[in-house]
């Protein structure tokens, strides 16, 4: 199985959320896990926001970001170009997705 994870799904591997067990299972079952290059700075933004909201302490945020960076080379990273960005905008509009 080829699995694509956006940043919100990637985060569920590193930050305990209700859907985390399902995402962990999907990743374990996948032959290939892909994401967009934009997921790297977005994940840093997610963890930075959680740190500033005091949902994570600094050590936990840094350790989580480090774990994500350690795993980053294992993901197939899809480039973001104009066509991809346009399609993402269309899908966001059609399905009420967040950026």
C-alpha positions as a LaTeX table, in Angstrom:
\begin{tabular}{lrrr}
\hline
Residue & $x$ (\AA) & $y$ (\AA) & $z$ (\AA) \\
\hline
Unk1 & 0.00 & 0.00 & 0.00 \\
Unk2 & 1.18 & 3.53 & $-0.77$ \\
Unk3 & 0.15 & 5.98 & 1.94 \\
Unk4 & 0.15 & 9.77 & 1.67 \\
Unk5 & 0.08 & 11.72 & 4.93 \\
Unk6 & $-0.47$ & 15.44 & 5.23 \\
Unk7 & 1.01 & 17.25 & 8.20 \\
Unk8 & $-2.03$ & 16.73 & 10.43 \\
Unk9 & $-1.78$ & 12.96 & 9.88 \\
Unk10 & 2.00 & 12.93 & 10.28 \\
Unk11 & 1.63 & 14.74 & 13.59 \\
Unk12 & $-0.55$ & 11.91 & 14.90 \\
Unk13 & 2.52 & 9.65 & 14.83 \\
Unk14 & 4.39 & 11.96 & 17.18 \\
Unk15 & 1.67 & 13.66 & 19.23 \\
Unk16 & $-0.94$ & 11.55 & 21.00 \\
Unk17 & $-4.37$ & 12.26 & 19.49 \\
Unk18 & $-7.52$ & 10.10 & 19.26 \\
Unk19 & $-6.64$ & 9.02 & 15.70 \\
Unk20 & $-2.98$ & 8.26 & 16.49 \\
Unk21 & $-3.36$ & 4.46 & 16.78 \\
Unk22 & $-5.01$ & 4.27 & 13.36 \\
Unk23 & $-2.30$ & 6.37 & 11.70 \\
Unk24 & 0.44 & 4.29 & 13.35 \\
Unk25 & $-1.24$ & 1.13 & 12.01 \\
Unk26 & $-1.52$ & 2.55 & 8.49 \\
Unk27 & 2.15 & 3.55 & 8.50 \\
Unk28 & 3.19 & 0.10 & 9.73 \\
Unk29 & 1.16 & $-1.55$ & 6.95 \\
Unk30 & 2.33 & 0.80 & 4.18 \\
Unk31 & 4.98 & $-0.19$ & 1.68 \\
Unk32 & 5.69 & 3.47 & 1.05 \\
Unk33 & 4.78 & 6.62 & 3.00 \\
Unk34 & 4.79 & 9.94 & 1.20 \\
Unk35 & 4.22 & 13.52 & 2.19 \\
Unk36 & 4.77 & 16.98 & 0.78 \\
Unk37 & 7.96 & 18.97 & 1.31 \\
Unk38 & 5.82 & 21.58 & 3.04 \\
Unk39 & 5.19 & 19.09 & 5.86 \\
Unk40 & 8.66 & 19.72 & 7.32 \\
Unk41 & 8.11 & 23.39 & 8.19 \\
Unk42 & 4.45 & 22.74 & 8.99 \\
Unk43 & 5.43 & 20.14 & 11.59 \\
Unk44 & 7.82 & 22.61 & 13.19 \\
Unk45 & 4.96 & 25.12 & 13.23 \\
Unk46 & 2.60 & 22.62 & 14.88 \\
Unk47 & 5.10 & 21.82 & 17.61 \\
Unk48 & 6.01 & 25.47 & 18.08 \\
Unk49 & 2.33 & 26.32 & 18.50 \\
Unk50 & 1.88 & 23.53 & 21.06 \\
Unk51 & 4.94 & 24.80 & 22.93 \\
Unk52 & 3.64 & 28.37 & 23.00 \\
Unk53 & 0.21 & 27.15 & 24.10 \\
Unk54 & 1.96 & 25.20 & 26.89 \\
Unk55 & 0.46 & 21.94 & 25.64 \\
Unk56 & 4.05 & 20.63 & 25.45 \\
Unk57 & 7.06 & 21.67 & 27.47 \\
Unk58 & 10.22 & 22.70 & 25.65 \\
Unk59 & 12.01 & 19.37 & 26.11 \\
Unk60 & 9.03 & 17.41 & 24.79 \\
Unk61 & 8.60 & 19.74 & 21.82 \\
Unk62 & 12.31 & 19.56 & 20.93 \\
Unk63 & 12.41 & 15.77 & 21.35 \\
Unk64 & 9.32 & 15.34 & 19.21 \\
Unk65 & 10.69 & 17.59 & 16.48 \\
Unk66 & 13.99 & 15.71 & 16.60 \\
Unk67 & 12.16 & 12.37 & 16.24 \\
Unk68 & 10.28 & 13.75 & 13.25 \\
Unk69 & 13.51 & 15.04 & 11.65 \\
Unk70 & 15.17 & 11.66 & 12.25 \\
Unk71 & 12.33 & 9.92 & 10.40 \\
Unk72 & 12.12 & 12.55 & 7.62 \\
Unk73 & 14.50 & 10.75 & 5.19 \\
Unk74 & 12.25 & 7.66 & 5.24 \\
Unk75 & 9.31 & 9.55 & 3.75 \\
Unk76 & 8.94 & 10.00 & 0.01 \\
Unk77 & 8.87 & 13.77 & $-0.24$ \\
Unk78 & 6.70 & 15.20 & $-2.99$ \\
Unk79 & 7.64 & 18.62 & $-4.36$ \\
Unk80 & 5.21 & 21.47 & $-4.20$ \\
Unk81 & 4.83 & 23.22 & $-7.53$ \\
Unk82 & 2.22 & 25.53 & $-9.02$ \\
Unk83 & 0.03 & 22.70 & $-10.33$ \\
Unk84 & 0.11 & 20.87 & $-7.01$ \\
Unk85 & $-0.65$ & 24.05 & $-5.07$ \\
Unk86 & $-3.58$ & 24.80 & $-7.38$ \\
Unk87 & $-4.99$ & 21.31 & $-6.97$ \\
Unk88 & $-4.55$ & 21.51 & $-3.20$ \\
Unk89 & $-6.54$ & 24.74 & $-3.20$ \\
Unk90 & $-9.31$ & 23.11 & $-5.21$ \\
Unk91 & $-9.46$ & 20.13 & $-2.85$ \\
Unk92 & $-9.44$ & 22.41 & 0.20 \\
Unk93 & $-12.37$ & 24.34 & $-1.23$ \\
Unk94 & $-14.33$ & 21.24 & $-2.27$ \\
Unk95 & $-13.84$ & 19.35 & 0.98 \\
Unk96 & $-13.51$ & 22.11 & 3.56 \\
Unk97 & $-9.90$ & 21.19 & 4.31 \\
Unk98 & $-7.49$ & 23.27 & 6.39 \\
Unk99 & $-4.06$ & 24.39 & 5.20 \\
\hline
\end{tabular}
